[in-house]
Amino acid sequence: MNDTSYQIEYLKAMNRKLGDQERIYKLLVQHSDHAYIYYSFVTDEIHTLGLFRDFFDFEINNSEEIMLLSDIIDRDYTDVLIECLYPERIGCDNRTGEVYDYHKQRWLLIETSLLKDNNGQYTEKIIKISDITEEHNKKNEIVNLAYCDSLTGLYNRSYFISRLTEMISKAKEKNDRIALISIDIDEFKRVNDGLGMNIGDELLIKFGSFLKELENDRVMISHLSNDIFTIAIYNPVGDYSVDKFRALILKKLETPFMISNRQEVSISVSMSAAVYPEDADSALDLISCTDIVMYKCKALGKGQFKYFDNTILNEFLDNIALEKDLNKAVLNNSFIVHFQPQYHSDSKRLRGMEALVRWKDDDKGIIPPSVFIPLAEKTGCIIPIGKFVLEESIKQYAKWKKEYNADFVISINISALQYKKDDFVKSVIEVIEKYKVEPKNVELEITESILIDDFEAVTNKLNELRKYGVKISLDDFGTGYSSLSYLKKFPIDTLKIDKSFIDTLLVDNPTRIITESILDMSHHMGFESIAEGVESEEQYNYLNDVGCDVIQGYYFGKPHPAEELESILGEI
């Protein structure tokens, strides 16, 4: 046999071997007890394998439709589902979690693994879905048999939904109405973090005991989940009206709860309400309505109350659509960075540029950060967005430095989620060294919210960055409830006075007093001061007179793309 014949026979043998391996692989997948979703980041192709069609009543044809799974998953597990489906958003190579499919009343285990290329870029994702209902039920048999929440003694979620369904059936027969009130304890996480989970649990027990006293033949109470309670009221009129129950709850909360360690704890709650049959005709839909309203209440602050209506629903649906578009924008990297100049107040010399991210949408044009940043924070999209802004900003500064011999500060906003990542400090230093930028020319802007969860851990990271040479700026100063207490031990170089103070500076005497006090304190503590949102000559003159170091705002310059700032840089 000559060499050519041998090579041909060898290739045939290899093809037969590959064919056999592919056939074995297909048989293994087809005869497994699992459903699979395969996605290629490179080609944007998606495939469903295994028992997917047996598991679900829908097909997934593109990457966006992966979120169809959320339509059948109990709302309490939405965050777990998203973390499992998109671990790349938080920089994880794999993720596992259990979720509840309320459509088919089963428990599903979601296991996601990602593959990277040699450059560390994600190339493929495989999602494995298993039905673990039997295993889960065995493990939680005692809990599932019980009707009541083990902590508060109130009805648990599953039994409450069952009873609410029965209540709705009765109301339908008798042409009656049912009101559902959802109660969410405001900032309950701070109670757990600040006082400990034992105190948090005791607070839930005491609040639940109060609600239990309101229960009777027409009123049903549930500890739905975490810090959320629900009240279902049959025929809500007169003494059984929603307003009546809301008044009783608010009256109770006027007095602090006395905890077993003799500590008094005060709380506030946000409440939402929906009514059968006006708003929904099933138990789950009625609960969903109050959930939607609660999102709105939480966005407005503490102690809110609202009824479900079409305006809130439409706003919620708009947010869902925006979230979908944002996910797509992250995948397509549809973001750009604009830069707003900062000037020394006395000399009007350029002090620096603040990098400000913008979302460039093909249909909607430029979308400002005030619209999408809160959603990006909520969904975790802020991690890849923040990584892009960090690199793009420093890359642009390095270009300016080379072309114009520029020597100024590049300020970059950093989110709380970015700071929480273990490799945050390392990632910042790597980008700085990648573009050969001097650390002293890089300033990271943070807000007080970063400090809430873990002050010590964040402070350690900031100290490490300052030791490396990076500047730290505290943004939106004056809007947080405890800014002053943090300043004593917080490692910062710069204090930025919030725009809300500048807006009323010339017409409100208390605002002037506060602003001047901040500036005086800033100077005595050795901080550089920046006033943002300066839009008029009168505001600038006043701030310059009272000693503000740096001015930023439309008066000196709006945010612009990098190429539109060349005239400014040419004057340095």
XYZ file of C-alpha atoms in Angstrom:
572
model
C 0.000 0.000 0.000
C 1.466 3.337 -1.045
C 1.494 6.430 1.205
C -1.542 8.019 -0.448
C -3.689 4.896 -0.048
C -2.550 4.526 3.521
C -3.518 8.120 4.353
C -6.937 7.668 2.721
C -7.600 4.491 4.700
C -6.386 6.191 7.882
C -8.769 9.137 7.372
C -11.662 6.744 6.726
C -10.883 4.914 9.949
C -10.722 8.173 11.890
C -14.081 9.308 10.414
C -15.643 5.996 11.393
C -14.254 6.456 14.895
C -15.593 10.015 15.125
C -18.930 8.854 13.781
C -19.075 6.118 16.390
C -18.200 8.608 19.138
C -20.867 11.039 17.943
C -23.440 8.240 17.819
C -22.513 7.132 21.343
C -22.723 10.736 22.539
C -26.189 11.180 21.008
C -27.411 7.928 22.534
C -26.114 8.973 25.950
C -27.859 12.350 25.731
C -31.098 10.903 24.359
C -31.274 8.270 27.081
C -30.302 10.552 29.942
C -32.813 11.869 32.450
C -31.850 15.479 31.835
C -32.648 18.386 29.532
C -29.813 20.395 28.029
C -29.385 23.843 26.486
C -26.221 24.499 24.486
C -25.203 28.047 23.523
C -22.252 29.290 21.497
C -21.045 32.792 22.337
C -19.027 32.782 19.109
C -21.797 31.922 16.606
C -24.827 32.883 18.770
C -26.248 29.410 18.057
C -28.447 27.624 20.553
C -29.605 24.003 20.722
C -31.841 22.039 23.082
C -30.908 18.415 23.744
C -31.876 15.428 25.828
C -35.358 15.501 27.340
C -35.926 19.209 26.748
C -39.178 18.684 24.826
C -40.388 16.271 27.499
C -39.511 18.735 30.248
C -41.074 21.851 28.751
C -44.039 22.900 26.611
C -42.013 25.391 24.608
C -38.916 25.462 22.430
C -35.916 27.808 22.657
C -34.721 29.076 19.289
C -32.373 31.927 20.235
C -30.355 33.212 23.190
C -33.010 35.724 24.277
C -35.625 32.970 24.615
C -33.599 31.272 27.368
C -35.491 33.623 29.710
C -38.747 31.829 28.770
C -37.815 29.578 31.669
C -38.587 32.456 34.033
C -42.258 32.326 32.961
C -42.733 28.978 34.695
C -40.451 29.504 37.684
C -41.830 30.657 41.023
C -40.988 34.344 41.509
C -39.108 33.593 44.734
C -36.512 31.760 42.654
C -36.151 34.258 39.797
C -32.812 35.566 41.081
C -31.473 32.023 41.483
C -32.607 31.181 37.942
C -30.927 34.254 36.435
C -27.682 33.561 38.311
C -27.720 29.979 37.016
C -28.581 30.878 33.421
C -26.100 33.769 33.175
C -23.107 33.097 35.463
C -20.944 35.005 32.976
C -22.557 38.240 34.161
C -20.846 37.898 37.519
C -17.668 36.351 36.180
C -18.396 32.757 37.240
C -17.453 29.750 35.122
C -20.213 27.600 36.595
C -23.328 27.934 38.691
C -25.807 25.543 40.327
C -29.177 26.219 41.916
C -32.591 24.767 42.642
C -35.768 26.452 41.363
C -39.457 25.626 41.558
C -41.546 25.150 38.411
C -45.030 26.146 39.580
C -46.621 25.221 36.246
C -45.809 21.545 36.682
C -45.241 21.727 40.440
C -41.765 20.284 40.365
C -38.286 21.162 41.529
C -35.556 21.653 38.963
C -31.793 21.644 39.406
C -30.021 24.072 37.058
C -26.316 23.394 36.464
C -24.441 25.701 34.096
C -20.867 25.378 32.905
C -18.944 27.754 30.634
C -15.888 27.239 28.468
C -13.267 29.867 27.668
C -10.721 30.266 24.904
C -7.028 30.900 25.513
C -7.758 34.629 25.882
C -10.201 34.055 28.709
C -13.244 34.904 26.572
C -16.352 32.772 26.979
C -16.982 30.553 23.956
C -19.641 28.004 24.941
C -22.240 27.422 27.620
C -24.048 24.216 28.538
C -27.071 24.293 30.844
C -28.150 21.001 32.367
C -31.658 20.777 33.836
C -32.702 17.902 36.095
C -36.007 17.061 37.737
C -35.154 16.625 41.429
C -38.716 16.741 42.744
C -38.591 13.288 44.321
C -35.236 13.951 45.950
C -36.334 17.387 47.120
C -39.618 16.080 48.533
C -37.869 13.357 50.467
C -35.415 15.850 51.877
C -38.158 18.279 52.855
C -40.977 15.851 53.568
C -41.776 17.243 57.002
C -41.813 20.832 55.766
C -43.947 20.005 52.735
C -46.505 18.202 54.895
C -46.843 21.153 57.211
C -49.326 23.909 56.455
C -47.579 26.591 58.453
C -44.356 28.500 58.245
C -42.004 27.078 60.862
C -40.777 30.506 61.991
C -43.956 32.535 62.415
C -46.704 29.905 62.585
C -48.569 31.673 59.784
C -49.653 29.885 56.625
C -46.729 29.134 54.348
C -46.689 30.102 50.701
C -47.880 26.833 49.175
C -50.794 26.390 51.568
C -51.712 30.056 51.336
C -51.909 29.821 47.535
C -54.096 26.734 47.874
C -56.431 28.464 50.347
C -56.486 31.671 48.285
C -57.489 29.631 45.244
C -60.395 28.200 47.224
C -61.328 31.683 48.427
C -61.389 32.971 44.845
C -63.598 30.075 43.745
C -66.088 30.955 46.478
C -65.992 34.645 45.528
C -66.621 33.755 41.907
C -69.722 31.763 42.826
C -71.120 34.491 45.068
C -69.954 37.414 42.884
C -67.853 38.779 45.759
C -64.458 40.498 45.833
C -61.126 39.657 47.475
C -58.358 42.083 48.384
C -54.752 40.970 48.718
C -52.294 43.108 50.675
C -48.572 42.445 50.416
C -46.374 43.757 53.248
C -42.607 44.096 52.865
C -40.444 45.159 55.805
C -38.240 48.031 54.609
C -34.482 47.432 54.591
C -34.840 44.193 56.529
C -31.384 43.122 55.354
C -29.915 45.920 57.455
C -31.628 44.487 60.509
C -30.079 41.089 59.857
C -26.666 42.528 59.041
C -26.619 45.078 61.835
C -28.301 43.196 64.679
C -27.862 39.584 63.616
C -30.153 37.024 62.055
C -31.452 35.857 65.434
C -32.793 39.342 66.114
C -34.160 39.456 62.572
C -35.986 36.173 63.079
C -37.403 37.337 66.398
C -38.640 40.509 64.735
C -40.398 38.446 62.055
C -41.983 36.300 64.765
C -43.279 39.319 66.682
C -44.614 41.046 63.584
C -46.175 37.768 62.454
C -47.829 37.347 65.859
C -49.435 40.769 65.522
C -50.751 39.922 62.052
C -52.049 36.580 63.365
C -54.372 38.523 65.674
C -56.095 40.016 62.614
C -57.002 36.610 61.191
C -60.590 35.333 61.190
C -63.079 33.651 58.845
C -62.777 36.491 56.330
C -59.072 37.230 56.749
C -56.167 34.904 55.952
C -52.534 35.739 56.787
C -49.351 34.278 55.321
C -45.623 34.621 55.804
C -45.082 34.423 52.076
C -41.278 34.560 51.999
C -38.321 36.198 53.762
C -39.636 39.547 55.058
C -42.862 39.496 53.020
C -46.280 38.874 54.542
C -49.674 38.786 52.834
C -53.238 39.400 53.966
C -56.164 38.068 51.940
C -59.504 39.732 52.801
C -62.831 38.296 51.658
C -65.403 40.975 50.776
C -63.147 43.943 51.752
C -65.610 46.614 52.862
C -66.209 48.591 56.069
C -64.037 47.330 58.923
C -62.522 44.862 56.474
C -61.389 47.438 53.942
C -57.775 47.637 52.788
C -57.443 51.134 54.274
C -58.647 49.849 57.639
C -56.035 47.087 57.764
C -53.320 49.445 56.568
C -54.217 51.871 59.371
C -54.048 49.056 61.958
C -50.598 48.037 60.756
C -49.227 51.586 60.715
C -50.625 52.174 64.201
C -48.860 49.064 65.477
C -45.550 50.161 63.975
C -45.646 53.472 65.829
C -44.373 51.502 68.831
C -40.975 49.749 68.564
C -40.809 45.976 69.020
C -39.167 44.874 72.243
C -36.685 42.078 71.522
C -35.677 39.445 74.084
C -32.357 41.200 74.762
C -34.433 44.210 75.904
C -33.504 46.100 72.742
C -36.168 48.148 70.981
C -36.327 47.822 67.190
C -38.413 50.108 65.008
C -39.397 49.168 61.488
C -41.385 50.596 58.594
C -43.151 48.653 55.876
C -44.118 49.148 52.257
C -47.508 47.794 51.200
C -49.165 46.989 47.897
C -52.691 45.848 47.148
C -54.596 44.144 44.332
C -58.251 43.112 44.060
C -60.090 40.135 42.591
C -61.688 40.187 40.028
C -60.669 43.687 38.849
C -56.928 43.029 38.730
C -56.583 39.240 38.424
C -58.694 36.081 38.466
C -56.295 33.567 40.017
C -54.275 33.293 43.215
C -50.887 33.383 41.512
C -51.856 36.291 39.260
C -53.195 38.241 42.228
C -49.915 37.703 44.078
C -48.023 38.730 40.932
C -50.009 41.963 40.821
C -48.987 42.878 44.365
C -45.400 41.931 43.531
C -45.400 44.274 40.542
C -46.766 47.118 42.654
C -44.196 46.373 45.360
C -41.370 46.894 42.842
C -42.787 50.360 42.261
C -43.131 51.052 45.987
C -39.558 50.032 46.674
C -38.306 52.281 43.885
C -40.032 55.241 45.552
C -38.508 54.643 48.995
C -39.662 53.432 52.397
C -43.184 53.374 53.827
C -44.949 53.421 50.462
C -48.437 52.126 49.623
C -50.033 51.687 46.210
C -52.872 49.833 44.517
C -52.300 47.859 41.348
C -53.302 49.716 38.167
C -52.568 49.636 34.446
C -50.065 52.470 34.667
C -47.906 50.504 37.085
C -48.347 47.361 34.998
C -47.259 49.148 31.825
C -44.259 50.621 33.610
C -43.351 47.152 34.861
C -43.669 45.692 31.357
C -41.537 48.541 30.006
C -38.877 47.674 32.566
C -39.024 44.033 31.518
C -38.571 45.092 27.892
C -35.730 47.411 28.919
C -34.060 44.571 30.812
C -34.306 42.369 27.726
C -32.781 45.118 25.578
C -30.069 45.722 28.177
C -29.100 42.051 28.185
C -28.820 42.212 24.421
C -26.799 45.433 24.631
C -24.335 43.781 27.017
C -23.915 40.846 24.658
C -23.370 43.221 21.723
C -21.295 45.721 23.753
C -23.554 48.587 22.673
C -21.982 51.097 25.037
C -19.809 54.151 24.548
C -17.976 56.444 26.949
C -18.378 60.218 27.043
C -16.119 62.496 29.053
C -17.006 65.623 31.040
C -14.208 68.077 31.880
C -13.438 69.276 35.402
C -11.698 72.601 36.018
C -9.772 74.120 38.908
C -12.023 76.843 40.241
C -9.413 79.558 40.724
C -7.290 79.136 37.577
C -9.867 77.490 35.288
C -7.187 75.009 34.279
C -8.269 71.496 33.343
C -8.176 69.271 36.393
C -9.537 66.083 34.817
C -12.239 64.237 32.913
C -15.042 62.123 34.340
C -15.888 59.052 32.247
C -19.646 58.629 31.810
C -21.113 55.565 30.129
C -23.860 55.842 27.523
C -25.973 53.126 25.942
C -26.101 53.506 22.164
C -29.271 51.831 20.892
C -29.934 51.483 17.162
C -33.615 52.424 17.555
C -33.680 54.715 20.591
C -30.386 56.519 20.103
C -28.274 57.482 23.121
C -29.811 56.259 26.392
C -28.547 58.115 29.509
C -27.174 56.199 32.516
C -30.010 57.386 34.793
C -32.305 55.127 32.770
C -30.311 51.903 32.642
C -27.722 51.963 35.448
C -30.251 51.125 38.257
C -31.468 48.173 36.177
C -27.910 47.120 35.398
C -27.134 47.166 39.138
C -30.192 45.055 39.856
C -29.525 42.448 37.162
C -25.747 42.223 37.508
C -25.161 43.643 34.009
C -23.192 46.428 35.681
C -20.223 44.047 36.059
C -19.438 43.729 32.328
C -20.498 47.352 31.719
C -18.205 48.596 34.491
C -15.337 46.481 33.183
C -15.795 48.006 29.729
C -15.885 51.583 31.093
C -12.776 51.033 33.221
C -10.709 49.721 30.318
C -12.092 52.112 27.700
C -11.486 55.149 29.922
C -7.915 54.288 30.804
C -7.216 53.287 27.218
C -8.503 56.671 26.022
C -6.499 58.534 28.647
C -3.337 56.704 27.539
C -4.039 57.830 23.968
C -4.516 61.447 25.080
C -1.339 61.261 27.133
C 0.632 60.116 24.126
C -0.869 62.601 21.647
C -1.116 65.714 23.833
C 1.298 64.969 26.672
C -1.811 65.384 28.844
C -1.375 65.278 32.583
C -4.760 65.280 34.270
C -7.035 62.960 36.255
C -9.364 60.446 34.632
C -12.314 59.786 36.976
C -14.233 56.518 36.659
C -17.429 55.531 38.470
C -17.323 52.127 40.134
C -20.410 50.216 41.284
C -20.859 48.387 44.566
C -21.052 45.066 42.707
C -17.654 45.678 41.137
C -16.077 46.379 44.521
C -17.513 43.146 45.927
C -15.612 41.016 43.432
C -12.585 39.371 45.006
C -10.339 40.255 42.076
C -11.431 43.897 41.844
C -8.143 45.454 42.987
C -6.146 43.121 40.775
C -8.312 43.895 37.738
C -7.887 47.669 38.195
C -4.130 47.409 38.524
C -3.908 45.122 35.487
C -5.705 47.669 33.271
C -3.551 50.548 34.529
C -0.364 48.615 33.849
C -1.658 47.330 30.513
C -1.871 50.895 29.163
C 1.164 52.168 31.099
C -0.771 54.913 32.864
C 0.488 56.487 36.078
C -1.798 55.424 38.974
C -1.892 59.001 40.303
C -3.823 60.031 37.192
C -6.604 57.497 37.844
C -9.448 58.351 40.211
C -12.175 55.894 41.178
C -15.507 57.431 42.160
C -17.652 55.583 44.673
C -20.906 56.292 46.488
C -21.691 55.703 50.129
C -23.899 52.717 49.240
C -20.729 50.728 48.595
C -19.912 50.905 52.287
C -23.237 49.645 53.599
C -22.741 45.895 53.232
C -19.135 45.436 54.314
C -17.316 48.602 55.343
C -14.143 46.847 56.464
C -13.708 44.749 53.300
C -14.310 47.738 51.004
C -11.976 49.946 53.039
C -9.198 47.368 52.815
C -9.521 47.266 49.029
C -9.502 51.046 48.775
C -6.453 51.293 51.024
C -4.695 48.806 48.746
C -5.542 50.899 45.683
C -4.437 54.149 47.357
C -1.168 52.499 48.351
C -0.691 51.656 44.681
C -1.282 55.337 43.874
C -4.901 55.496 42.688
C -7.088 58.383 43.918
C -10.441 57.712 45.612
C -13.379 60.107 45.303
C -16.598 59.977 47.358
C -19.407 60.860 44.956
C -22.856 62.359 45.752
C -21.676 63.503 49.165
C -24.399 64.821 51.435
C -27.162 62.507 50.227
C -26.325 59.521 52.454
C -27.636 59.195 55.972
C -24.252 58.528 57.553
C -21.665 60.198 55.332
C -20.040 62.127 58.183
C -19.444 59.040 60.308
C -17.636 57.344 57.434
C -15.286 60.236 56.698
C -13.258 59.663 59.878
C -11.873 56.322 58.729
C -12.680 56.171 55.053
C -9.631 56.434 52.695
C -10.543 59.154 50.219
C -8.784 61.989 48.406
C -11.730 63.866 46.937
C -15.229 64.880 48.078
C -17.861 65.560 45.404
C -20.770 67.745 46.494
C -24.022 66.404 45.091
C -25.822 68.325 42.341
C -28.957 68.598 44.494
C -27.105 71.120 46.702
C -25.834 73.140 43.747
C -29.323 73.421 42.212
C -30.691 75.443 45.150
C -27.457 77.032 46.302
C -28.375 80.581 45.301
C -31.970 80.604 46.523
C -31.905 78.587 49.745
C -29.974 79.784 52.782
C -29.828 76.375 54.598
C -28.339 74.862 51.427
C -25.623 77.535 51.395
C -24.840 76.900 55.049
C -24.551 73.137 54.467
C -22.440 73.566 51.339
C -20.022 75.973 53.013
C -19.775 73.635 56.006
C -18.933 70.714 53.730
C -16.254 72.741 51.978
C -14.775 73.943 55.262
C -14.728 70.416 56.673
C -13.247 69.077 53.429
C -10.345 71.532 53.565
C -9.613 70.833 57.218
C -9.558 67.074 56.554
C -7.249 67.508 53.582
C -9.739 66.504 50.876
C -10.006 68.068 47.451
C -13.556 69.366 46.854
C -15.533 69.133 43.612
C -18.935 70.674 42.925
C -20.849 68.824 40.215
C -23.840 70.101 38.295
C -22.645 73.719 38.060
C -24.712 75.290 35.282
C -24.434 79.055 35.659
C -21.854 81.783 36.118
C -23.546 82.825 39.374
C -23.143 79.326 40.808
C -19.504 79.213 39.711
C -18.691 82.648 41.183
C -20.266 81.732 44.503
C -18.468 78.365 44.741
C -15.165 79.951 43.802
C -15.632 82.626 46.455
C -16.332 80.074 49.210
C -13.299 77.971 48.322
C -14.541 75.056 46.222
C -11.475 73.539 44.541
C -12.918 72.085 41.344
C -15.957 72.831 39.182
C -17.794 70.321 37.002
C -20.990 70.946 35.064
C -22.633 72.316 31.945
C -21.285 75.801 32.659
C -17.797 74.636 31.748
C -18.708 71.740 29.503
C -21.184 68.955 28.833
C -20.109 65.314 28.470
C -18.781 64.674 24.952
C -17.314 61.786 22.972
C -13.524 61.653 23.178
C -12.968 62.987 19.667
C -14.906 66.174 20.440
C -12.565 67.109 23.293
C -9.428 67.520 21.214
C -9.718 71.317 21.195
C -9.646 71.345 25.003
C -6.669 69.021 25.163
C -4.807 71.074 22.593
C -4.876 74.025 24.982
C -3.241 72.191 27.892
